[in-house]
Each structure stands twice: as structure tokens, then as C-alpha cells.
Amino acid sequence: MNSERFEALIDAILAIILTIIVLEIPMAADGSWQALFEIHLEFIIYALSFLVIFNFWNYNNNLFSIVNKVSREVIWLTALSLFVLSLLPYLTIFVAENFNSFIAHAAYGLDFVTTAIISIFIAEALKRSDKGNIALQVAFKDNKSLYCMLALMLIGYILGYFVYPPAITLFCLISIPSLWIIGKYAFR
């Protein structure tokens, strides 16, 4: 399959997910600063969810700029990844309404981690489906930055369980730039 149509589908699904997330932000009770401050947790978790979705879009945009063809395996793994990401609107509200709950943050982090793990499988499937694509083979010679991100998430889970549950969500945020800073995952 040609990757351009597949990219367009991914873009459309991510746009829908972002729209649902922003529609879930509650309206302020009135026009005061205090009313806006009362929904600050909802806005903070929305901003993080936006960054997660944008990071996924940016990753796929950069990735598919060097992909020539996609296999059924890549399509189904990406569909699985998009399904996991489609849970983000629900999890965003779950965390916003239960900000000090370990379970809420653990579920949010699990969505993040699951997407990263599926990305590792997608990378391997892409390498198999387009063996002659040197740029793709070089870009995916290792998954060091994804493994580092998973290690950061493990630290977040430990801190979240023993110290402060929002640490899990904080480490989601910290791990996003680690994907680009640590490894060669930026597809330069």
C-alpha cells in the first residue's frame, strides 16, 4: 500500500481524538479568574494529552516521510496503536477528575507506554516490509530512545506508587523530549 493514503488516515483519526479531548474540557462556572483556576487541572492534563497526540503525529509524519510502502502488519499495528490512543480522551478526564489517584495516573501512563511498545513492533514490521529502504533501515537500527522512554516511565510508576501519583503523568511529559534528545529517532 502507498503510504500517503495511510498517513492521511492517521492524521484524520488524530484530529478526531484531539477534538474529543478539547470538547471534554469543562467550561468555567463564570467569567472570573477564580472560575478559570478551578479547572486548571483539567487544562493541564488536556495540554499533556495534546502533547502526546502531537508527538505521535510528529513521529508518524517524520517516519512516513522515509517510508515507501506499508504492509498489512504495519497497518494493523498502527490501527492497534490508534485504538490505544483513542482511549486518551477518557483517560484525560479520568485523571483530571481524580488527580491524586494512582489508578487514574497508572491507566494514563499505561496508554502512553502501550503506544510506545506498539511503536517498537511497528518499527520492526516496517523494516521487514521495506528491506531495500536504506534510510528506514538506518533510522531503526536500534530503539534506544524508546527503551529510554520506557525506563523513564518505570521510574514514574515507582515514584507514583510510593510517593506521588501524578509523577506517572509527569514522567509521560518528560519522556516525550527524551525520544528526540537521546536517540536518532528524529529522522533528521
Coordinates of N, CA and C in Angstrom, one line a residue:
M1 N 0.8 -1.2 0.0 CA 0.0 0.0 0.0 C 0.9 1.2 0.0
N2 N 0.4 2.2 -0.7 CA 1.1 3.5 -0.7 C 1.0 4.2 0.6
S3 N 2.0 4.8 1.1 CA 2.0 5.4 2.5 C 1.2 6.7 2.6
E4 N 1.0 7.4 1.5 CA 0.3 8.7 1.5 C -1.1 8.6 2.0
R5 N -1.9 7.6 1.5 CA -3.2 7.5 2.0 C -3.3 7.1 3.4
F6 N -2.3 6.2 3.8 CA -2.3 5.7 5.2 C -2.0 6.9 6.1
E7 N -1.1 7.8 5.7 CA -0.7 9.0 6.5 C -2.0 9.9 6.7
A8 N -2.8 10.0 5.6 CA -4.0 10.8 5.7 C -5.0 10.3 6.7
L9 N -5.1 8.9 6.7 CA -6.0 8.3 7.7 C -5.5 8.5 9.1
I10 N -4.2 8.4 9.3 CA -3.7 8.6 10.7 C -4.0 10.1 11.1
D11 N -3.7 11.0 10.2 CA -3.9 12.4 10.5 C -5.4 12.7 10.9
A12 N -6.3 12.1 10.1 CA -7.8 12.3 10.4 C -8.2 11.7 11.8
I13 N -7.7 10.5 12.1 CA -8.0 9.9 13.4 C -7.5 10.7 14.5
L14 N -6.2 11.2 14.4 CA -5.6 12.0 15.4 C -6.4 13.3 15.6
A15 N -6.8 13.9 14.5 CA -7.6 15.2 14.6 C -8.9 14.9 15.4
I16 N -9.5 13.8 15.1 CA -10.8 13.5 15.8 C -10.5 13.3 17.3
I17 N -9.4 12.6 17.6 CA -9.1 12.4 19.1 C -8.9 13.7 19.8
L18 N -8.1 14.6 19.1 CA -7.8 15.9 19.7 C -9.1 16.7 19.9
T19 N -10.0 16.6 18.9 CA -11.3 17.3 19.0 C -12.1 16.8 20.2
I20 N -12.1 15.5 20.4 CA -12.9 15.0 21.5 C -12.2 15.4 22.8
I21 N -10.9 15.4 22.9 CA -10.3 15.8 24.1 C -10.6 17.3 24.5
V22 N -10.5 18.2 23.5 CA -10.8 19.6 23.8 C -12.2 19.8 24.2
L23 N -13.1 19.1 23.6 CA -14.5 19.2 23.9 C -14.9 18.7 25.3
E24 N -14.0 17.9 25.9 CA -14.2 17.4 27.3 C -13.7 18.4 28.3
I25 N -13.0 19.4 28.0 CA -12.6 20.4 29.0 C -13.9 21.2 29.4
P26 N -14.1 21.2 30.7 CA -15.3 21.8 31.2 C -15.3 23.3 31.1
M27 N -16.4 23.9 30.9 CA -16.5 25.4 30.9 C -16.3 25.9 32.3
A28 N -15.7 27.1 32.4 CA -15.6 27.8 33.7 C -17.0 28.2 34.2
A29 N -17.2 28.1 35.5 CA -18.6 28.4 36.0 C -19.0 29.8 35.7
D30 N -18.1 30.7 35.7 CA -18.4 32.1 35.3 C -17.2 32.8 34.7
G31 N -17.2 34.0 34.5 CA -16.2 34.7 33.8 C -15.0 35.2 34.6
S32 N -14.9 34.6 35.8 CA -13.8 35.1 36.7 C -12.5 34.3 36.6
W33 N -11.5 34.9 37.1 CA -10.2 34.2 37.1 C -10.3 33.0 38.1
Q34 N -11.0 33.1 39.2 CA -11.1 32.0 40.1 C -11.8 30.8 39.4
A35 N -12.8 31.1 38.6 CA -13.5 30.0 37.9 C -12.6 29.3 36.9
L36 N -11.7 30.1 36.3 CA -10.7 29.5 35.4 C -9.7 28.7 36.1
F37 N -9.3 29.2 37.3 CA -8.3 28.5 38.1 C -8.9 27.1 38.6
E38 N -10.2 27.1 38.8 CA -10.8 25.9 39.3 C -10.7 24.7 38.3
I39 N -10.5 25.0 37.1 CA -10.4 24.0 36.1 C -9.0 23.8 35.6
H40 N -8.0 24.3 36.4 CA -6.6 24.3 36.0 C -6.1 22.8 35.8
L41 N -6.5 21.9 36.6 CA -6.1 20.5 36.4 C -6.6 19.9 35.1
E42 N -7.8 20.2 34.8 CA -8.4 19.7 33.5 C -7.6 20.3 32.3
F43 N -7.2 21.6 32.4 CA -6.4 22.2 31.3 C -5.0 21.6 31.3
I44 N -4.4 21.4 32.4 CA -3.0 20.8 32.5 C -3.0 19.4 31.8
I45 N -3.9 18.6 32.2 CA -4.0 17.2 31.6 C -4.3 17.3 30.2
Y46 N -5.2 18.2 29.8 CA -5.5 18.4 28.3 C -4.2 18.7 27.6
A47 N -3.5 19.7 28.1 CA -2.2 20.1 27.5 C -1.3 18.9 27.3
L48 N -1.2 18.1 28.3 CA -0.3 16.9 28.2 C -0.8 16.0 27.2
S49 N -2.1 15.7 27.1 CA -2.7 14.9 26.1 C -2.5 15.4 24.7
F50 N -2.6 16.7 24.6 CA -2.3 17.3 23.3 C -0.9 17.0 22.9
L51 N 0.1 17.2 23.8 CA 1.5 16.9 23.5 C 1.7 15.4 23.1
V52 N 1.0 14.5 23.8 CA 1.1 13.1 23.5 C 0.6 12.9 22.1
I53 N -0.6 13.4 21.7 CA -1.1 13.2 20.4 C -0.2 13.9 19.3
F54 N 0.3 15.1 19.6 CA 1.1 15.8 18.7 C 2.4 15.0 18.5
N55 N 3.0 14.5 19.6 CA 4.2 13.7 19.5 C 4.0 12.5 18.6
F56 N 2.9 11.8 18.8 CA 2.6 10.7 17.9 C 2.4 11.1 16.5
W57 N 1.8 12.2 16.2 CA 1.6 12.7 14.8 C 3.0 13.1 14.3
N58 N 3.8 13.8 15.0 CA 5.1 14.2 14.6 C 6.0 13.0 14.3
Y59 N 5.9 12.0 15.1 CA 6.7 10.8 14.9 C 6.3 10.1 13.6
N60 N 5.0 10.0 13.4 CA 4.5 9.3 12.2 C 4.7 10.2 11.0
N61 N 4.6 11.5 11.1 CA 4.9 12.4 9.9 C 6.3 12.2 9.5
N62 N 7.2 12.2 10.5 CA 8.7 12.1 10.1 C 8.9 10.7 9.6
L63 N 8.3 9.7 10.2 CA 8.6 8.3 9.9 C 8.1 8.1 8.4
F64 N 6.9 8.4 8.1 CA 6.3 8.1 6.8 C 6.9 9.0 5.7
S65 N 7.7 10.0 6.1 CA 8.4 10.7 5.0 C 9.5 9.9 4.4
I66 N 10.0 8.8 5.1 CA 11.0 8.0 4.5 C 10.5 6.6 4.2
V67 N 9.2 6.3 4.4 CA 8.6 5.0 4.1 C 8.1 5.0 2.7
N68 N 8.4 3.9 2.0 CA 7.9 3.8 0.6 C 6.6 3.0 0.5
K69 N 6.6 1.9 1.3 CA 5.4 1.1 1.3 C 5.1 0.5 2.7
V70 N 3.9 0.2 2.9 CA 3.5 -0.4 4.2 C 2.8 -1.7 4.0
S71 N 3.0 -2.6 4.9 CA 2.4 -4.0 4.8 C 1.2 -4.0 5.6
R72 N 0.5 -5.1 5.5 CA -0.7 -5.3 6.4 C -0.4 -5.3 7.8
E73 N 0.8 -5.9 8.2 CA 1.2 -5.9 9.5 C 1.4 -4.5 10.1
V74 N 2.0 -3.6 9.3 CA 2.2 -2.2 9.7 C 0.8 -1.6 9.9
I75 N -0.1 -1.8 9.0 CA -1.4 -1.2 9.0 C -2.1 -1.6 10.3
W76 N -2.1 -2.9 10.6 CA -2.8 -3.4 11.8 C -2.2 -3.0 13.1
L77 N -0.9 -3.0 13.1 CA -0.2 -2.5 14.3 C -0.5 -1.0 14.6
T78 N -0.5 -0.2 13.5 CA -0.8 1.2 13.6 C -2.3 1.4 14.0
A79 N -3.1 0.5 13.5 CA -4.5 0.6 13.9 C -4.7 0.3 15.4
L80 N -3.9 -0.7 15.9 CA -3.9 -1.0 17.3 C -3.4 0.2 18.1
S81 N -2.3 0.8 17.6 CA -1.8 2.0 18.3 C -2.8 3.1 18.4
L82 N -3.5 3.3 17.3 CA -4.5 4.4 17.2 C -5.7 4.1 18.1
F83 N -6.0 2.8 18.2 CA -7.1 2.4 19.2 C -6.7 2.7 20.6
V84 N -5.5 2.4 21.0 CA -5.0 2.7 22.3 C -5.0 4.2 22.5
L85 N -4.5 5.0 21.5 CA -4.6 6.4 21.7 C -6.0 7.0 21.7
S86 N -6.9 6.3 21.1 CA -8.3 6.8 21.1 C -8.9 6.7 22.6
L87 N -8.3 6.0 23.5 CA -8.7 6.0 24.9 C -8.3 7.2 25.6
L88 N -7.4 8.0 25.0 CA -6.9 9.2 25.7 C -7.9 10.2 26.1
P89 N -9.0 10.5 25.3 CA -10.0 11.5 25.8 C -10.6 11.0 27.2
Y90 N -10.9 9.7 27.3 CA -11.5 9.2 28.5 C -10.5 9.3 29.6
L91 N -9.3 8.9 29.4 CA -8.2 8.9 30.4 C -7.9 10.3 30.8
T92 N -7.9 11.2 29.9 CA -7.7 12.6 30.3 C -8.7 13.1 31.3
I93 N -9.9 12.9 31.1 CA -11.0 13.2 32.1 C -10.8 12.5 33.4
F94 N -10.5 11.2 33.2 CA -10.3 10.3 34.4 C -9.2 10.9 35.3
V95 N -8.1 11.3 34.7 CA -7.0 11.9 35.5 C -7.4 13.3 36.1
A96 N -8.0 14.1 35.2 CA -8.4 15.4 35.7 C -9.4 15.4 36.9
E97 N -10.3 14.4 36.9 CA -11.3 14.3 37.9 C -10.8 13.5 39.2
N98 N -9.7 12.8 39.0 CA -9.1 12.0 40.1 C -7.6 12.3 40.1
F99 N -7.2 13.5 40.3 CA -5.8 13.9 40.1 C -4.8 13.3 41.0
N100 N -5.3 12.9 42.2 CA -4.4 12.3 43.2 C -4.5 10.8 43.3
S101 N -5.2 10.2 42.3 CA -5.4 8.8 42.3 C -4.3 8.1 41.5
F102 N -3.7 7.1 42.2 CA -2.7 6.3 41.5 C -3.3 5.5 40.3
I103 N -4.5 5.0 40.4 CA -5.1 4.2 39.3 C -5.3 5.1 38.1
A104 N -5.8 6.3 38.3 CA -6.0 7.2 37.2 C -4.7 7.5 36.4
H105 N -3.7 7.8 37.2 CA -2.4 8.1 36.5 C -1.8 6.9 35.9
A106 N -2.0 5.7 36.6 CA -1.4 4.5 36.1 C -2.1 4.1 34.8
A107 N -3.4 4.3 34.7 CA -4.1 4.0 33.4 C -3.6 4.9 32.3
Y108 N -3.5 6.2 32.6 CA -3.0 7.2 31.7 C -1.6 6.8 31.2
G109 N -0.7 6.5 32.1 CA 0.6 6.1 31.8 C 0.7 4.8 31.0
L110 N -0.2 3.9 31.3 CA -0.3 2.6 30.6 C -0.6 2.8 29.1
D111 N -1.5 3.8 28.9 CA -1.9 4.1 27.5 C -0.6 4.6 26.8
F112 N 0.1 5.5 27.4 CA 1.3 6.0 26.9 C 2.4 4.9 26.6
V113 N 2.6 4.1 27.6 CA 3.6 3.0 27.4 C 3.2 2.0 26.4
T114 N 1.9 1.7 26.3 CA 1.4 0.7 25.3 C 1.6 1.2 23.9
T115 N 1.4 2.5 23.7 CA 1.6 3.1 22.4 C 3.1 3.0 22.1
A116 N 4.0 3.3 23.0 CA 5.4 3.2 22.8 C 5.9 1.8 22.4
I117 N 5.3 0.8 23.1 CA 5.7 -0.6 22.9 C 5.2 -1.0 21.5
I118 N 4.0 -0.6 21.1 CA 3.5 -0.9 19.8 C 4.3 -0.3 18.7
S119 N 4.9 0.9 19.0 CA 5.8 1.6 18.1 C 7.0 0.8 17.8
I120 N 7.5 0.1 18.8 CA 8.7 -0.7 18.6 C 8.3 -1.9 17.6
F121 N 7.2 -2.5 17.8 CA 6.7 -3.5 16.8 C 6.5 -3.0 15.4
I122 N 5.9 -1.7 15.4 CA 5.7 -1.1 14.0 C 7.1 -0.9 13.3
A123 N 8.1 -0.4 14.1 CA 9.4 -0.2 13.5 C 10.0 -1.5 12.9
E124 N 9.8 -2.6 13.7 CA 10.3 -3.9 13.2 C 9.5 -4.3 11.9
A125 N 8.2 -4.1 12.0 CA 7.4 -4.5 10.8 C 7.8 -3.7 9.6
L126 N 8.0 -2.4 9.8 CA 8.4 -1.5 8.7 C 9.8 -2.0 8.1
K127 N 10.7 -2.4 8.9 CA 12.0 -2.8 8.4 C 11.8 -4.1 7.6
R128 N 10.9 -5.0 8.0 CA 10.7 -6.2 7.3 C 9.9 -5.9 6.0
S129 N 9.0 -5.0 6.0 CA 8.2 -4.7 4.8 C 8.9 -3.9 3.7
D130 N 10.0 -3.2 4.1 CA 10.7 -2.4 3.1 C 12.2 -2.5 3.3
K131 N 12.6 -3.8 3.1 CA 14.0 -4.1 3.3 C 15.0 -3.3 2.5
G132 N 14.6 -2.9 1.3 CA 15.5 -2.2 0.4 C 15.6 -0.7 0.7
N133 N 14.9 -0.2 1.7 CA 14.8 1.2 2.0 C 16.0 1.5 3.1
I134 N 17.1 2.0 2.6 CA 18.3 2.2 3.4 C 18.0 3.2 4.5
A135 N 17.3 4.3 4.2 CA 17.0 5.3 5.2 C 16.2 4.8 6.3
L136 N 15.2 3.9 6.0 CA 14.4 3.3 7.0 C 15.2 2.3 7.9
Q137 N 16.0 1.6 7.3 CA 16.9 0.6 8.0 C 17.8 1.3 9.0
V138 N 18.4 2.4 8.5 CA 19.3 3.2 9.4 C 18.5 3.8 10.5
A139 N 17.4 4.4 10.2 CA 16.6 5.1 11.3 C 16.2 4.1 12.4
F140 N 16.0 2.9 12.0 CA 15.5 1.9 13.0 C 16.6 0.9 13.4
K141 N 17.8 1.2 13.3 CA 18.9 0.2 13.6 C 18.8 -0.1 15.1
D142 N 18.4 0.8 15.9 CA 18.1 0.4 17.3 C 16.9 1.3 17.8
N143 N 16.4 0.9 18.9 CA 15.3 1.6 19.5 C 15.7 2.2 20.9
K144 N 16.9 2.6 21.0 CA 17.5 3.1 22.2 C 16.6 4.2 22.9
S145 N 16.1 5.1 22.1 CA 15.3 6.2 22.7 C 14.0 5.7 23.2
L146 N 13.4 4.8 22.5 CA 12.1 4.2 23.0 C 12.3 3.4 24.3
Y147 N 13.4 2.7 24.4 CA 13.7 2.0 25.6 C 14.0 2.9 26.7
C148 N 14.7 4.0 26.4 CA 14.9 5.0 27.5 C 13.6 5.6 28.0
M149 N 12.7 5.9 27.0 CA 11.4 6.4 27.4 C 10.7 5.4 28.3
L150 N 10.8 4.2 28.0 CA 10.1 3.1 28.8 C 10.8 3.1 30.2
A151 N 12.1 3.3 30.3 CA 12.8 3.3 31.6 C 12.3 4.5 32.4
L152 N 12.2 5.7 31.8 CA 11.7 6.8 32.5 C 10.3 6.6 33.0
M153 N 9.4 5.9 32.2 CA 8.1 5.6 32.6 C 8.1 4.7 33.8
L154 N 9.0 3.7 33.9 CA 9.1 2.8 35.0 C 9.5 3.6 36.3
I155 N 10.4 4.6 36.1 CA 10.7 5.4 37.3 C 9.5 6.2 37.7
G156 N 8.7 6.7 36.7 CA 7.5 7.4 37.1 C 6.5 6.6 37.8
Y157 N 6.3 5.3 37.4 CA 5.4 4.4 38.1 C 5.9 4.1 39.5
I158 N 7.2 3.9 39.7 CA 7.7 3.7 41.0 C 7.5 4.9 41.9
L159 N 7.8 6.1 41.5 CA 7.6 7.3 42.2 C 6.1 7.5 42.4
G160 N 5.3 7.3 41.4 CA 3.8 7.4 41.5 C 3.2 6.5 42.6
Y161 N 3.7 5.3 42.6 CA 3.1 4.3 43.6 C 3.6 4.6 45.0
F162 N 4.8 5.0 45.2 CA 5.4 5.1 46.5 C 5.3 6.6 47.1
V163 N 5.3 7.6 46.2 CA 5.4 8.9 46.6 C 4.2 9.8 46.2
Y164 N 4.0 10.0 44.9 CA 3.0 11.0 44.5 C 2.5 10.5 43.1
P165 N 1.2 10.1 43.1 CA 0.7 9.5 41.8 C 0.9 10.4 40.6
P166 N 0.7 11.7 40.6 CA 0.9 12.5 39.4 C 2.4 12.4 38.8
A167 N 3.3 11.8 39.5 CA 4.6 11.6 39.0 C 4.6 10.7 37.7
I168 N 3.6 9.8 37.6 CA 3.5 9.0 36.4 C 3.2 9.9 35.2
T169 N 2.2 10.8 35.3 CA 1.9 11.7 34.3 C 3.0 12.6 34.0
L170 N 3.7 13.1 35.0 CA 4.8 14.0 34.8 C 5.9 13.3 34.0
F171 N 6.2 12.0 34.3 CA 7.2 11.3 33.5 C 6.7 11.0 32.1
C172 N 5.4 10.9 31.8 CA 5.0 10.9 30.5 C 5.4 12.1 29.7
L173 N 5.3 13.3 30.4 CA 5.7 14.5 29.8 C 7.2 14.6 29.6
I174 N 8.0 14.2 30.6 CA 9.4 14.2 30.5 C 9.9 13.3 29.4
S175 N 9.3 12.1 29.2 CA 9.8 11.1 28.3 C 9.6 11.6 26.8
I176 N 8.6 12.5 26.5 CA 8.4 12.9 25.2 C 9.7 13.5 24.6
P177 N 10.3 14.5 25.2 CA 11.5 15.1 24.6 C 12.7 14.1 24.6
S178 N 12.6 13.1 25.5 CA 13.7 12.1 25.6 C 13.7 11.3 24.3
L179 N 12.6 11.1 23.6 CA 12.6 10.4 22.4 C 13.4 11.1 21.3
W180 N 13.4 12.4 21.4 CA 14.1 13.2 20.3 C 15.5 13.6 20.8
I181 N 15.8 13.7 22.1 CA 17.1 14.2 22.5 C 18.1 13.0 22.6
I182 N 17.6 11.9 23.1 CA 18.5 10.8 23.4 C 19.0 10.0 22.1
G183 N 18.1 9.7 21.3 CA 18.4 8.8 20.2 C 18.4 9.5 18.8
K184 N 18.4 8.7 17.8 CA 18.4 9.1 16.5 C 17.0 8.9 15.9
Y185 N 16.0 9.1 16.8 CA 14.6 8.9 16.4 C 14.0 10.0 15.7
A186 N 14.7 11.1 15.5 CA 14.2 12.3 15.0 C 14.1 12.3 13.5
F187 N 14.6 11.3 12.8 CA 14.6 11.1 11.4 C 15.2 12.4 10.7
R188 N 16.3 12.8 11.1 CA 16.9 14.1 10.6 C 17.3 13.9 9.2

